[in-house]
Each structure stands twice: as structure tokens, then as C-alpha cells.
Short mmCIF file of C-alpha atoms and ligand atoms in Angstrom, two decimals:
data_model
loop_
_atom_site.label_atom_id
_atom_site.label_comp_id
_atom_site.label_asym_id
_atom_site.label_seq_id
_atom_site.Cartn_x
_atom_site.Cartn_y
_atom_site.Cartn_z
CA UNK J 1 161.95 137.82 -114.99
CA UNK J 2 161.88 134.91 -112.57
CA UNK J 3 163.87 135.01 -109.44
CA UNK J 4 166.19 131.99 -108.99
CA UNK J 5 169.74 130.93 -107.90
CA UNK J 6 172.21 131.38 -110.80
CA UNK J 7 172.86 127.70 -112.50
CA UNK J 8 175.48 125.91 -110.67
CA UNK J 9 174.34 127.86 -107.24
CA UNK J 10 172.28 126.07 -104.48
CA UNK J 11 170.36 127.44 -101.07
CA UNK J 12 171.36 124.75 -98.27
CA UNK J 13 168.05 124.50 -96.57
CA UNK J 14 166.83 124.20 -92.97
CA UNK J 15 166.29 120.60 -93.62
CA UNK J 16 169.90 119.90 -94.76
CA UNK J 17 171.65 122.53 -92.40
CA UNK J 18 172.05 120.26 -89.39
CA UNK J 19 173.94 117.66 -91.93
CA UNK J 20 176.43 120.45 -92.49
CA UNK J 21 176.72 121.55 -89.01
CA UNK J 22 177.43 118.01 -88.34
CA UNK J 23 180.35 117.65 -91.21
CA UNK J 24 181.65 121.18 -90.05
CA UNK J 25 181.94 120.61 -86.33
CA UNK J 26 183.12 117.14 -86.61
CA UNK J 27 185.92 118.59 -88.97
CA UNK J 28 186.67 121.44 -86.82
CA UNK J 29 187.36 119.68 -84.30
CA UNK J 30 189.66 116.88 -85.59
CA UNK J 31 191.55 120.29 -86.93
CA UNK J 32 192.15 121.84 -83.97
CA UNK J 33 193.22 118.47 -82.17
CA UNK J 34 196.20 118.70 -84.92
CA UNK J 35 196.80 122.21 -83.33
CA UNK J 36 195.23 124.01 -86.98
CA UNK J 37 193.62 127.11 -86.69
CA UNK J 38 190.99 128.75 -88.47
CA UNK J 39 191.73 131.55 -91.01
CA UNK J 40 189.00 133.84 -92.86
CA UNK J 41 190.29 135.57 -96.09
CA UNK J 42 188.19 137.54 -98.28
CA UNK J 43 185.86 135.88 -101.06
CA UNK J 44 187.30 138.42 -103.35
CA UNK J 45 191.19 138.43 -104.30
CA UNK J 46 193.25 140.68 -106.98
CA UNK J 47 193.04 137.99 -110.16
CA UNK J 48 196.89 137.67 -110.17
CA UNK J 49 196.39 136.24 -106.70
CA UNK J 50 195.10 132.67 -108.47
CA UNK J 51 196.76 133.65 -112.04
CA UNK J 52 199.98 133.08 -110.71
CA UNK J 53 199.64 130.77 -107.81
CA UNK J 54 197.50 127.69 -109.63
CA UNK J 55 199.31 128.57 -112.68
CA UNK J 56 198.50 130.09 -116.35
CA UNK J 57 198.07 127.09 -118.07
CA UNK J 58 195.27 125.15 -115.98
CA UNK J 59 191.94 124.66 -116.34
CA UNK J 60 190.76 127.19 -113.80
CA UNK J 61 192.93 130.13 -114.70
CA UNK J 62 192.25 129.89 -118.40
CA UNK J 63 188.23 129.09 -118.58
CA UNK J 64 186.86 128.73 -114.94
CA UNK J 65 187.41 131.82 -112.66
CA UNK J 66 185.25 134.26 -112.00
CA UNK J 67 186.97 137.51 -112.86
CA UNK J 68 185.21 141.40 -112.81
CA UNK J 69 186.66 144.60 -113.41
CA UNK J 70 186.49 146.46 -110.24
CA UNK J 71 185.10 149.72 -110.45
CA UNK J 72 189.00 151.68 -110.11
CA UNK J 73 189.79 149.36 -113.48
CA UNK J 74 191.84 146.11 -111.08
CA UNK J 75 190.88 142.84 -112.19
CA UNK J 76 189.52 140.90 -109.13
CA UNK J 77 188.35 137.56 -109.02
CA UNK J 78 186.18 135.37 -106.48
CA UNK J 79 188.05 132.56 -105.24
CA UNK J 80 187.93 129.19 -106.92
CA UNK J 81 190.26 127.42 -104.36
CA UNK J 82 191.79 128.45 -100.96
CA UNK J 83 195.23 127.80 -100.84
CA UNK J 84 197.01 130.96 -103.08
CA UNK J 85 194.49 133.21 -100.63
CA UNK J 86 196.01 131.53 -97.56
CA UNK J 87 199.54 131.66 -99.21
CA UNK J 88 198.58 135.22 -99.64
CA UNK J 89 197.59 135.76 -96.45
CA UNK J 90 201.14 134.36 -94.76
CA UNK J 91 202.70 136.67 -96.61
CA UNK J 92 201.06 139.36 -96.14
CA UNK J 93 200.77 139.05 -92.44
CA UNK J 94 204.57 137.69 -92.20
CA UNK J 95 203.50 134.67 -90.40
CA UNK J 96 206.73 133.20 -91.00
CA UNK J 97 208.28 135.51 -88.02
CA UNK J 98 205.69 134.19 -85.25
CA UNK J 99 206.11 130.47 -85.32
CA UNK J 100 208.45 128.33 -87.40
CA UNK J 101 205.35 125.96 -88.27
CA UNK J 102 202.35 127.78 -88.99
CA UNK J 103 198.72 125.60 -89.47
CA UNK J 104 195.36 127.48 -90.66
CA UNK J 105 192.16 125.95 -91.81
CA UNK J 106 189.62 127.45 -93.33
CA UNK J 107 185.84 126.50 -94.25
CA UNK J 108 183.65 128.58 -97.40
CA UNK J 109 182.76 128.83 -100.22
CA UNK J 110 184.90 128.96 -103.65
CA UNK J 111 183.62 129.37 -107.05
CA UNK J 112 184.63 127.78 -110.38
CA UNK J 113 182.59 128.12 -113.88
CA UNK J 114 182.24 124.33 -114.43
CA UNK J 115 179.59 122.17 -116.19
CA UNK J 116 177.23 121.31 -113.14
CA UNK J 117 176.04 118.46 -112.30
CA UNK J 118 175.63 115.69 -109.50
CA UNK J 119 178.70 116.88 -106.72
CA UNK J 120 180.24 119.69 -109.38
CA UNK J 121 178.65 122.96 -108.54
CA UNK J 122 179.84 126.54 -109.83
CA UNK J 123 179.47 127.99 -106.19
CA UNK J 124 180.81 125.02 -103.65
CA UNK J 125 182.26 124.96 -100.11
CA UNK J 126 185.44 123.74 -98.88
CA UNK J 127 186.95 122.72 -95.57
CA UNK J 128 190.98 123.24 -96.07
CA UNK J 129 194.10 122.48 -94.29
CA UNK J 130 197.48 124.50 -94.87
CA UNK J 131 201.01 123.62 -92.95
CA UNK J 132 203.88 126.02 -93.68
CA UNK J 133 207.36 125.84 -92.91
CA UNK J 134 208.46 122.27 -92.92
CA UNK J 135 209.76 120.00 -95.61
CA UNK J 136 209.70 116.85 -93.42
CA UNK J 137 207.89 113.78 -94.76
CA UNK J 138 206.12 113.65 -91.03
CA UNK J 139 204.00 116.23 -91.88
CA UNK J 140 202.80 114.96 -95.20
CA UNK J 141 202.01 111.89 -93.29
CA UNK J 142 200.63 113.35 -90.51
CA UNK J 143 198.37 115.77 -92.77
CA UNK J 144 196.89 112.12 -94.40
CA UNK J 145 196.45 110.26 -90.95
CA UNK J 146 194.31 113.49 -89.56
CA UNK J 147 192.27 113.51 -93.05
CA UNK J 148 191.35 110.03 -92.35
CA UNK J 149 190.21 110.22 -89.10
CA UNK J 150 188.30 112.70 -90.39
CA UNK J 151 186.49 110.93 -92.85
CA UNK J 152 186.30 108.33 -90.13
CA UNK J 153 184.90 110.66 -87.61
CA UNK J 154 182.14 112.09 -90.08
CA UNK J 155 181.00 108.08 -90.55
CA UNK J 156 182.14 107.88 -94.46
CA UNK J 157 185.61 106.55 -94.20
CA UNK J 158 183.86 102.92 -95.78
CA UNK J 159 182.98 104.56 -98.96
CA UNK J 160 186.44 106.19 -99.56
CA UNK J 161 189.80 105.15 -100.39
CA UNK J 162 193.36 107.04 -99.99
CA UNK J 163 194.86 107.36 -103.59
CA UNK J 164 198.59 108.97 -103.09
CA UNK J 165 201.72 109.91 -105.54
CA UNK J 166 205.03 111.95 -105.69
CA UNK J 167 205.16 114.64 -108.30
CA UNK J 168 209.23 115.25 -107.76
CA UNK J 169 210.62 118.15 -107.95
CA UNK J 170 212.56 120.68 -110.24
CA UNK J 171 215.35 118.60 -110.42
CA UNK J 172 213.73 115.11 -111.81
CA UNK J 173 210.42 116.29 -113.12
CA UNK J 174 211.75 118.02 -116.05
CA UNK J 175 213.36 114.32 -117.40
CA UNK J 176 210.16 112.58 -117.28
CA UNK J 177 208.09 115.24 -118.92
CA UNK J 178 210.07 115.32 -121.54
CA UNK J 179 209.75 111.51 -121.85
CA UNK J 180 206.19 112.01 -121.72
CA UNK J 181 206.15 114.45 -124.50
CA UNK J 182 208.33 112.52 -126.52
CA UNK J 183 205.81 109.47 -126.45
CA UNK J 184 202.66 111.61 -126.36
CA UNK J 185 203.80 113.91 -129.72
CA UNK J 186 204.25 110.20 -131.22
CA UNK J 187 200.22 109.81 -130.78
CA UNK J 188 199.17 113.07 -131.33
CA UNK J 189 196.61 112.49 -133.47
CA UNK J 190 194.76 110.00 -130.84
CA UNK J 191 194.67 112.80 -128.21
CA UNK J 192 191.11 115.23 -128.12
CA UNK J 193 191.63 118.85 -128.71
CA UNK J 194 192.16 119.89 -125.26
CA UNK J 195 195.18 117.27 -124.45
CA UNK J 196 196.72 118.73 -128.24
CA UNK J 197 196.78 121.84 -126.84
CA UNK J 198 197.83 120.62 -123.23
CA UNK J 199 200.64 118.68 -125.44
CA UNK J 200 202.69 122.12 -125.73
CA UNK J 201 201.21 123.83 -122.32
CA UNK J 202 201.49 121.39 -120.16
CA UNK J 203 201.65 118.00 -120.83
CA UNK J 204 201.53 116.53 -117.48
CA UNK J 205 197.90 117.34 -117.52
CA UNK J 206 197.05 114.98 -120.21
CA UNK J 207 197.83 112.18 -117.40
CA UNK J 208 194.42 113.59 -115.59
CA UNK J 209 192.45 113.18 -118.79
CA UNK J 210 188.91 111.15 -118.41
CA UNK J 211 188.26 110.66 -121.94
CA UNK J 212 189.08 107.06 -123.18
CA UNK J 213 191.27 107.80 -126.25
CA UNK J 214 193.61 109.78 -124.06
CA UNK J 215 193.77 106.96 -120.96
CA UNK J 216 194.53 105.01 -123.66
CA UNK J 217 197.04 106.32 -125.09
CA UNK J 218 198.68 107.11 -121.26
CA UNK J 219 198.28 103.70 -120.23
CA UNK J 220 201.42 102.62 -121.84
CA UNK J 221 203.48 106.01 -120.55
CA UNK J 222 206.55 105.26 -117.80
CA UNK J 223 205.49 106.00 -114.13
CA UNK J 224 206.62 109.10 -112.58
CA UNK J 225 207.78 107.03 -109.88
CA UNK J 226 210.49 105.56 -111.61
CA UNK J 227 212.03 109.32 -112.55
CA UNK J 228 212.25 110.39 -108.69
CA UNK J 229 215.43 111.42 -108.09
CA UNK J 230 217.10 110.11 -104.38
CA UNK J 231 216.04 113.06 -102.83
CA UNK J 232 211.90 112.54 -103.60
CA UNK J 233 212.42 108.49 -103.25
CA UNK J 234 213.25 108.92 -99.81
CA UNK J 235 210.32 111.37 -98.98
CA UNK J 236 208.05 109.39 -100.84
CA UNK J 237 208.89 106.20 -98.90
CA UNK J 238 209.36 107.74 -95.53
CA UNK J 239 205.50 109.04 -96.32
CA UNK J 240 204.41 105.47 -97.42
CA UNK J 241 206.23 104.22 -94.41
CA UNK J 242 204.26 106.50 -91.50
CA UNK J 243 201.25 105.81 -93.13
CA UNK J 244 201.86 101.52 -92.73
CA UNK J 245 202.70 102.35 -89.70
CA UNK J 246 199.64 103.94 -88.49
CA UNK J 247 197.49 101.18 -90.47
CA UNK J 248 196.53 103.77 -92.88
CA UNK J 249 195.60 101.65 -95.98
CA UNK J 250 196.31 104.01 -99.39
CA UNK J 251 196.78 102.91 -103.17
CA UNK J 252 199.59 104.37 -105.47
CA UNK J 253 198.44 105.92 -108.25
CA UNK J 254 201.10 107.39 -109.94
CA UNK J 255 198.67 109.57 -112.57
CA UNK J 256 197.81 111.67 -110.00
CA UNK J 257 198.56 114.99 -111.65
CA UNK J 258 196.37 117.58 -110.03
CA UNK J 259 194.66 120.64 -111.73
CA UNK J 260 196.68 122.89 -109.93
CA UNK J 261 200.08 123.74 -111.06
CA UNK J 262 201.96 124.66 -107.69
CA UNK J 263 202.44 120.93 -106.25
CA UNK J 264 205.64 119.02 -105.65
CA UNK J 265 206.27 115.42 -104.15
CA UNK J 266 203.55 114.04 -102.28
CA UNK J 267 200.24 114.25 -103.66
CA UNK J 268 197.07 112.74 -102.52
CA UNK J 269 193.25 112.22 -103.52
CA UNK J 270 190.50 110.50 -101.45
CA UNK J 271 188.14 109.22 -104.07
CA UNK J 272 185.05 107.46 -103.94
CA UNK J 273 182.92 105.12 -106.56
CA UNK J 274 179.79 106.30 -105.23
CA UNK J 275 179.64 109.55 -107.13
CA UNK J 276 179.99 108.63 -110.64
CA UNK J 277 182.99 110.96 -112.26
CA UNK J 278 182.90 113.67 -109.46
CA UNK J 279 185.21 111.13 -107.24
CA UNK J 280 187.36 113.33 -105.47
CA UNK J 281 186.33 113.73 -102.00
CA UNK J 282 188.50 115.82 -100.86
CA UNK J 283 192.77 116.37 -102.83
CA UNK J 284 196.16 117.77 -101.37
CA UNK J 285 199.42 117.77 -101.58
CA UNK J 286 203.17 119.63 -101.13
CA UNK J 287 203.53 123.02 -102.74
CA UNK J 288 207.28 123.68 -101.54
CA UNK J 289 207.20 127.00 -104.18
CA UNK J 290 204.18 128.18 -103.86
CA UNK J 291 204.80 130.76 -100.93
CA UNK J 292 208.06 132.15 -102.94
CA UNK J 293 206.52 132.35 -106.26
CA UNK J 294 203.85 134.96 -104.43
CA UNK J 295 206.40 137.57 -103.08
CA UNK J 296 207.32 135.82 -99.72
CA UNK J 297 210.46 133.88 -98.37
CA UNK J 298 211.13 130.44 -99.45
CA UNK J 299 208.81 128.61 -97.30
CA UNK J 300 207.91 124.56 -97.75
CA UNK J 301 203.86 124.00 -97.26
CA UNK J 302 201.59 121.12 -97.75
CA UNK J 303 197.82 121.01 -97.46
CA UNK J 304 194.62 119.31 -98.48
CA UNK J 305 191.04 120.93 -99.32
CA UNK J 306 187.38 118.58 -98.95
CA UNK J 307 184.39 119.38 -100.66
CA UNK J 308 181.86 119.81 -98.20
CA UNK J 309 178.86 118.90 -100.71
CA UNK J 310 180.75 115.64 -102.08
CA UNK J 311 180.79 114.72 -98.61
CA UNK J 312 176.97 115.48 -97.66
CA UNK J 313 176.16 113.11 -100.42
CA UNK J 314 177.92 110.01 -99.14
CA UNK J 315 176.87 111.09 -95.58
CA UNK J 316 173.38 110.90 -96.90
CA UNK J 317 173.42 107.52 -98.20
CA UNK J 318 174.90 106.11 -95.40
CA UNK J 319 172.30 107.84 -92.79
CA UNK J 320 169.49 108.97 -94.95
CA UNK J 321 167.67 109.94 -91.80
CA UNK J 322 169.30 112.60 -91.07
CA UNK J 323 169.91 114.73 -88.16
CA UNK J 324 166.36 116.55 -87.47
CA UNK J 325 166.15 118.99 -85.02
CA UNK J 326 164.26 117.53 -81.96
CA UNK J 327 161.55 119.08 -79.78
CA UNK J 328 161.39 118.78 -76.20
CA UNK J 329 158.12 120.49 -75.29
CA UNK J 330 155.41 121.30 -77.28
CA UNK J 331 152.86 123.57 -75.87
CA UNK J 332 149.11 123.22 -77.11
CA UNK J 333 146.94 125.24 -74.88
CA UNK J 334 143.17 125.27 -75.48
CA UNK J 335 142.00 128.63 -74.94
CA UNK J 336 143.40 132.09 -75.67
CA UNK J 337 143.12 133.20 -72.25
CA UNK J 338 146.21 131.17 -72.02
CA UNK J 339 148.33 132.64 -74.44
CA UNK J 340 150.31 134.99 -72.27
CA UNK J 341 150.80 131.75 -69.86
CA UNK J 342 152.05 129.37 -72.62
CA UNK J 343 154.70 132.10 -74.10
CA UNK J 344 155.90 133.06 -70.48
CA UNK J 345 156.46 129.24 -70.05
CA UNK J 346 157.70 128.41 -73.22
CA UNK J 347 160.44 131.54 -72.61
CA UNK J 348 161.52 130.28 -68.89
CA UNK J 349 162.11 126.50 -70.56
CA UNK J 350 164.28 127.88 -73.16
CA UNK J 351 166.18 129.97 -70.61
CA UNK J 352 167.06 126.25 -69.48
CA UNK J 353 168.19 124.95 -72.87
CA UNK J 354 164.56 123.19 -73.43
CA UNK J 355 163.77 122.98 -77.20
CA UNK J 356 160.01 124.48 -77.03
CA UNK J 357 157.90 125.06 -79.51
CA UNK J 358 153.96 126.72 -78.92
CA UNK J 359 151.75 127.43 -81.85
CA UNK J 360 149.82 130.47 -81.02
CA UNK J 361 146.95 129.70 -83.15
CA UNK J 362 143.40 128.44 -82.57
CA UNK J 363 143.54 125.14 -84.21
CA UNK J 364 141.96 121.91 -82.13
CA UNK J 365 144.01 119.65 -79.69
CA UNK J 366 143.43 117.09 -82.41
CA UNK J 367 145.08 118.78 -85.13
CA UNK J 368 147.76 120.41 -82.29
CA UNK J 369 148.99 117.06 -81.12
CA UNK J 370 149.37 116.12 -84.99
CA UNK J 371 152.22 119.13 -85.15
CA UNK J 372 153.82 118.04 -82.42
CA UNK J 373 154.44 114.24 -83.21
CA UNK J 374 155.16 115.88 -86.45
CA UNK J 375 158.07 117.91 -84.92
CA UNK J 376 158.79 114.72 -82.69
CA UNK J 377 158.19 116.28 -79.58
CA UNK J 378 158.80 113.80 -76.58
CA UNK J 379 156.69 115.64 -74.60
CA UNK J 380 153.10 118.11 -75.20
CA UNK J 381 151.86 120.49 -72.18
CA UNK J 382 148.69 120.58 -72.50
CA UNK J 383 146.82 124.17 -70.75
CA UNK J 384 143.32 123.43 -70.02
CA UNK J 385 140.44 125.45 -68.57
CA UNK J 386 139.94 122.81 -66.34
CA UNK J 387 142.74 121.55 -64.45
CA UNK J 388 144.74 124.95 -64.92
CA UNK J 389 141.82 126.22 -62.15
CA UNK J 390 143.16 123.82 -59.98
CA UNK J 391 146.63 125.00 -60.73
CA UNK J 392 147.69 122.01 -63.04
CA UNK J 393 148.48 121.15 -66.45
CA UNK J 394 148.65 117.78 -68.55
CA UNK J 395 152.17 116.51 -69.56
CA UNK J 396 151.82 113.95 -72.57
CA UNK J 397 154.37 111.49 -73.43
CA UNK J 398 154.73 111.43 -77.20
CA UNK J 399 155.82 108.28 -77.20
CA UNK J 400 153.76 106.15 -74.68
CA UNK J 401 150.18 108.31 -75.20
CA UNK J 402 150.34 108.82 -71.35
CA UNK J 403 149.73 111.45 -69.26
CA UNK J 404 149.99 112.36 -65.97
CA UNK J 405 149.29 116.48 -64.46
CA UNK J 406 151.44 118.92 -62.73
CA UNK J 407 151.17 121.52 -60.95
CA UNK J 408 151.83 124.78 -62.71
CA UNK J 409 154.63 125.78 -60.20
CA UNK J 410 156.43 122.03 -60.42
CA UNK J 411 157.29 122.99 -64.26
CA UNK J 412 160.79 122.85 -64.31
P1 LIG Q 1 190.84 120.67 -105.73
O1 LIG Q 1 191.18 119.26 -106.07
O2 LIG Q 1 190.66 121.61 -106.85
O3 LIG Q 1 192.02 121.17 -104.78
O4 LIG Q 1 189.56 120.70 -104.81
C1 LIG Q 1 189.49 119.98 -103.58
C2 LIG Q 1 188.12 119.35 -103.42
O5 LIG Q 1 187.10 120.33 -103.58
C3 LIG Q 1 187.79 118.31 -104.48
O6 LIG Q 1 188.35 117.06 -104.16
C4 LIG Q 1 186.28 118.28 -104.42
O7 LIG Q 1 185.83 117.48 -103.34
C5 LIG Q 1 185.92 119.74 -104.12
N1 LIG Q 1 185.53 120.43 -105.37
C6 LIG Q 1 186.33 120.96 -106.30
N2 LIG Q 1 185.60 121.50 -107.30
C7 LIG Q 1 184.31 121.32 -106.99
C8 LIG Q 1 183.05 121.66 -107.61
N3 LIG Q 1 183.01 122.33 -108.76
N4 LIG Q 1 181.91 121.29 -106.99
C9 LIG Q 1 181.93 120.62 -105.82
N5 LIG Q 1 183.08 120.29 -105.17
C10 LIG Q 1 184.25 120.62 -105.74
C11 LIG Q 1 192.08 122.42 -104.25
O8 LIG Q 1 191.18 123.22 -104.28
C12 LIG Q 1 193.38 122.68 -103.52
N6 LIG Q 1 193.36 124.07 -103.04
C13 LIG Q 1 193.58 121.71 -102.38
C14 LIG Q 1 194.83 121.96 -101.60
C15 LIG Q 1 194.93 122.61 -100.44
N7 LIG Q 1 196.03 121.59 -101.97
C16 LIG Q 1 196.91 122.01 -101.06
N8 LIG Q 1 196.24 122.64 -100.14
#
């Protein structure tokens, strides 16, 4: 048997990693100006966990989890999304009683069975954002403003646009999905299988559908917009308003429907055109039910989840370059007598924060001086017999092909 990553699974690589640091940190720390802090909940979760908080009837409850038989007979799954393991979490921790507004991010990996290819992965990672406790439109807006500056922050805000919608609520969704149906059972027969079943399951859904017979046929459907009762019209608008206000451009796209059961009102999507059908950057929205349906108190939330790979491959073709890790100092010494010298060094430098890098191996200065422009070293110490018996050593500048000598107690 070959040994290899299970399809759908990737290494991140030393080459890549300081890409990722870069998306991380840069997204940690717009997060915590917002006042978020970070939460870490288990990979693994009791199934019901996701059964009942994305909802029975979506894609990655019925055909994409992960789910095992634990070895006392529970049924456990690995996380395909974060939210119902934060919601969860709240509970379970009554986070409710210390603060009336309660913000946790998060950053791993979730897992869905899905076809893979380019920016759809079975094993993926995810930086997420969860507020609880408020049903003010302020916070939906203020959740979008800090997503874009984000995406501004990271250097991909150009390739990206804001796509937002209202889903309602109880009270006027029910009247326009049973318009929906109504039309939709009319041209049954020009749906594909999957939207025929969604038909009876959940025919919101069918709204989300890529495949052309189905936009077709919802092209001509009513907008959910229209069926907003006053309640959700004034949220919706106060939302649209903050974000003009702020000179945070968005487009309304009122067929957002999500693949995830538990939203109300506002959602959102930041898509891009420059990754073919996986165009969802990163997706959010209010789940005022969410926290109740789990076992807690009624609690209002609203949140938003990135995918960290989606956005390594804009950052990429934006700065192909990269972000490779620099050397300061590279140590070539000639002779092995020197050895013990060049290591002591190299270990005093780093005490200082100096990036140092020594080869201890007896290949020629030629070939040494080729590693270190290879690593990019600004400078190469060079120990020679010599001018180390007059106490000195060389200093090269990489980048000029100078050098000058030092004396062995002037190294820094
Ligand atoms: P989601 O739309 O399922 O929402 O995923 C959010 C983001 O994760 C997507 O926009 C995409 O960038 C990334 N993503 C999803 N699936 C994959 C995959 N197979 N491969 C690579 N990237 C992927 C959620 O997960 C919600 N929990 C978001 C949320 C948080 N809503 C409220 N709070």
C-alpha cells in the first residue's frame, strides 16, 4: 500500500506556511480589535450536535458529514462547520450569565465529504466569527464592516465583492415559501433530481441551485424581499443603511439561501470570480434560533466563517512571491577546526533574534555562498584560517559582493 493523504486532504508545506501565518495573524488581529475572542472546541462533536443545528434536510447532514460509531456505540461526528460547536459551547459553559454580548472566534479545520477540486477540499480550515445576545441591526453591520477590513487588511479586498440578503423570519418566511412551492411544483418536471426532492424538503434550497435548468426556472420566482414583513424591512434597511454609511459597497442578492438551515434575516456572502464555481470567500449571517433549538435560552446570534484556503489562492495571485523566510547571517566557515566556533556564534546571534543559518558540512566556499544567496542571506561570515589567526572574520554583503573583516569579539 502507498502512503498518501486521503483524497480531498492536503499537507500545508513549509513553503506555503508563512502565507497562512500571514492570513491568520492579520485576521486575528482585526478580531480582537472588534473585542472577539478566540474559542477552541473539540474536532469531534456528538452527531446530533450538527444534525440538529444545520438542520436534517441539508446537504451536509444528509450526504457530507463525517460520522463514526464511537467505541461505547454514540454516534460522533468531526465537524463540518463551527458555529453549532460554538453554539454548543455557550451553552454548555452558560456564557449567557457572564456578559450580555458574548464574541468568540475560532480558526481550524472542519471536514465535509464533497467532490474536491480547485478551493473545495474534504478537510479545510476556517477562520469564524460568532456574536451572541443581540438582535440589533448594528451588529449585523458591524460584523460586515470588520469582515471587510479584513479582506482589506489581508490585500484581497479588489478581487471580492459583498453579496447580502434578508431571509425573514418565522412570521413572513412561511408566505413566500409557499409561493415558491406553488410556482416551483408548476415546473417540476424542469427541476434535476436533487431540487425534486428539495421540492418537498426544503424548497428554499432550490434558490442555491447551480445547474442551469433550475436558475432557469428560479429566475422568474418573486424576491424574498418583497415578503419581509415590517419587522425584517426595518432590520434589513437599518443594515443596508450602516453599511452606506461606512462606504461599504455590497450588492443585493436576494437568492442567497445558504446551505445551512439555522439563518434568519441578514445574510451575507463575499464572493469572488476568480475561483471558478468555488466563489464563496468567506458566508454569514443571523441565526436568532439557533442557541434555543440546542437546549439553551433564547439567545439572538449572528456570525460569519472564511475559508482560509479560498483565501490563500487569491492572496497568491495577487503576490505570487510570497512571504519567504529571510536569512540574516549565513555562516560558511572553511575548516572543521571551526565548527565549534561557527555553532557557538551562530547560537549567541539567535539569542539576539538574528535569523542564522550554518551548514556544518565540508562543501567549498563556492558551492557555500551558492546556499546562502539561495536562502537570501543579506549577509555570509566567512571563518578563515587566515584572518581568524589574527582574530578576524570576513562579513560579505549578499547584495553588493563586498566585504569588509571584523574582529571576532566586534560580532554583535
Ligand atoms: P459555509 O458557507 O458553509 O458557512 O462556509 C463558510 C466558508 O468556508 C465558505 O464561504 C468557504 O470559503 C469555506 N468552505 C466551505 N466549504 C469548503 C470546502 N469544502 N473547501 C474549502 N473551503 C470551504 C459556514 O460554515 C457557517 N458556519 C458560517 C457561519 C458562521 N454562519 C454564521 N456563523
Amino acid at each position: 500500500m502507498k502512503t498518501q493523504t486521503i483524497r480531498g486532504f492536503k499537507d500545508i508545506l513549509p513553503g506555503d506556511i508563512k502565507r497562512w501565518h500571514f492570513i491568520e495573524d492579520t485576521s486575528k488581529a482585526i478580531l480582537e480589535l472588534y473585542g472577539f475572542s478566540e474559542i477552541r472546541t473539540p474536532l469531534l462533536e456528538f452527531t446530533e450536535v450538527f444534525s440538529r443545528g444545520l438542520g436534517t434536510t441539508t446537504d451536509i447532514v444528509e450526504k457530507e458529514m463525517y460520522t463514526f460509531e464511537d467505541r461505547d456505540g454514540s454516534s460522533i461526528t468531526l465537524r463540518p462547520e463551527g458555529t453549532a460547536s460554538i453554539v454548543r459551547s455557550y451553552i454548555e459553559n452558560s456564557m449567557h450569565l457572564k456578559s450580555p454580548i458574548t464574541k468568540l472566534y475560532y480558526i481550524g479545520p472542519m471536514f465535509r465529504h464533497e467532490r474536491p477540486q480547485k478551493g473545495r477540499y474534504r478537510s479545510f480550515n476556517q477562520i469564524g466569527a460568532e456574536l451572541f445576545g443581540s438582535y440589533d441591526p448594528q451588529y449585523d453591520a458591524e460584523i460586515i464592516i470588520m469582515l471587510w477590513q479584513l479582506f482589506e487588511q489581508s490585500g484581497i479586498s479588489a478581487y471580492l465583492t459583498i453579496e447580502l440578503s434578508s431571509l425573514g423570519d418565522d412570521k413572513c418566511r412561511p408566505a413566500y415559501k409557499e409561493e415558491i412551492t406553488k410556482a416551483l411544483k408548476a415546473k417540476e418536471n424542469e427541476l434535476c433530481e436533487d431540487c425534486k426532492r428539495r421540492l418537498k424538503t426544503n424548497p428554499l434550497r432550490i434558490l442555491d441551485c447551480k445547474k442551469e435548468t433550475c436558475s432557469n426556472v428560479t429566475s422568474d420566482l418573486p424576491s424574498i424581499l418583497d415578503f419581509l414583513c415590517t419587522e425584517c424591512k426595518a432590520h434589513f434597511s437599518r443594515v443596508k443603511q450602516l453599511l452606506n454609511m461606512m462606504d461599504v459597497e455590497y450588492v443585493i442578492n436576494p437568492k442567497i439561501v445558504r446551505g445551512l438551515d439555522y439563518y434568519n434575516r441578514t445574510v451575507f456572502e463575499v464572493t469572488t470570480t476568480e475561483l471558478g464555481s468555488q466563489n464563496a470567500v468567506a458566508a454569514g449571517g443571523r441565526y436568532d434560533g439557533l442557541v434555543k433549538e440546542l437546549g439553551g435560552q433564547d439567545t439572538p446570534a449572528i456570525g460569519f466563517a472564511l475559508g482560509i484556503e479560498r483565501m490563500i489562492l487569491l492572496h497568491e495571485k495577487l503576490n505570487p512571491e510570497g512571504f519567504n523566510k529571510k536569512t540574516d547571517l549565513y555562516i560558511a566557515y572553511l575548516d572543521d577546526k571551526f565548527e565549534n566556533f561557527a555553532m557557538k556564534t551562530a547560537f549567541e546571534l539567535r539569542q539576539r533574534g538574528i535569523v542564522v543559518e550554518v551548514d556544518y558540512n565540508d562543501k567549498s566556499l563556492k558551492s557555500k555562498l551558492k546556499r546562502a544567496n539561495k536562502l537570501g542571506a543579506k549577509y555570509t561570515m566567512i571563518i578563515g584560517e587566515e584572518e581568524f589567526d589574527r582574530g578576524k572574520v570576513k562579513i560579505r554583503n549578499m547584495e553588493s559582493s563586498t566585504e569588509e573583516e571584523i574582529g571576532i569579539y566586534e560580532i554583535p
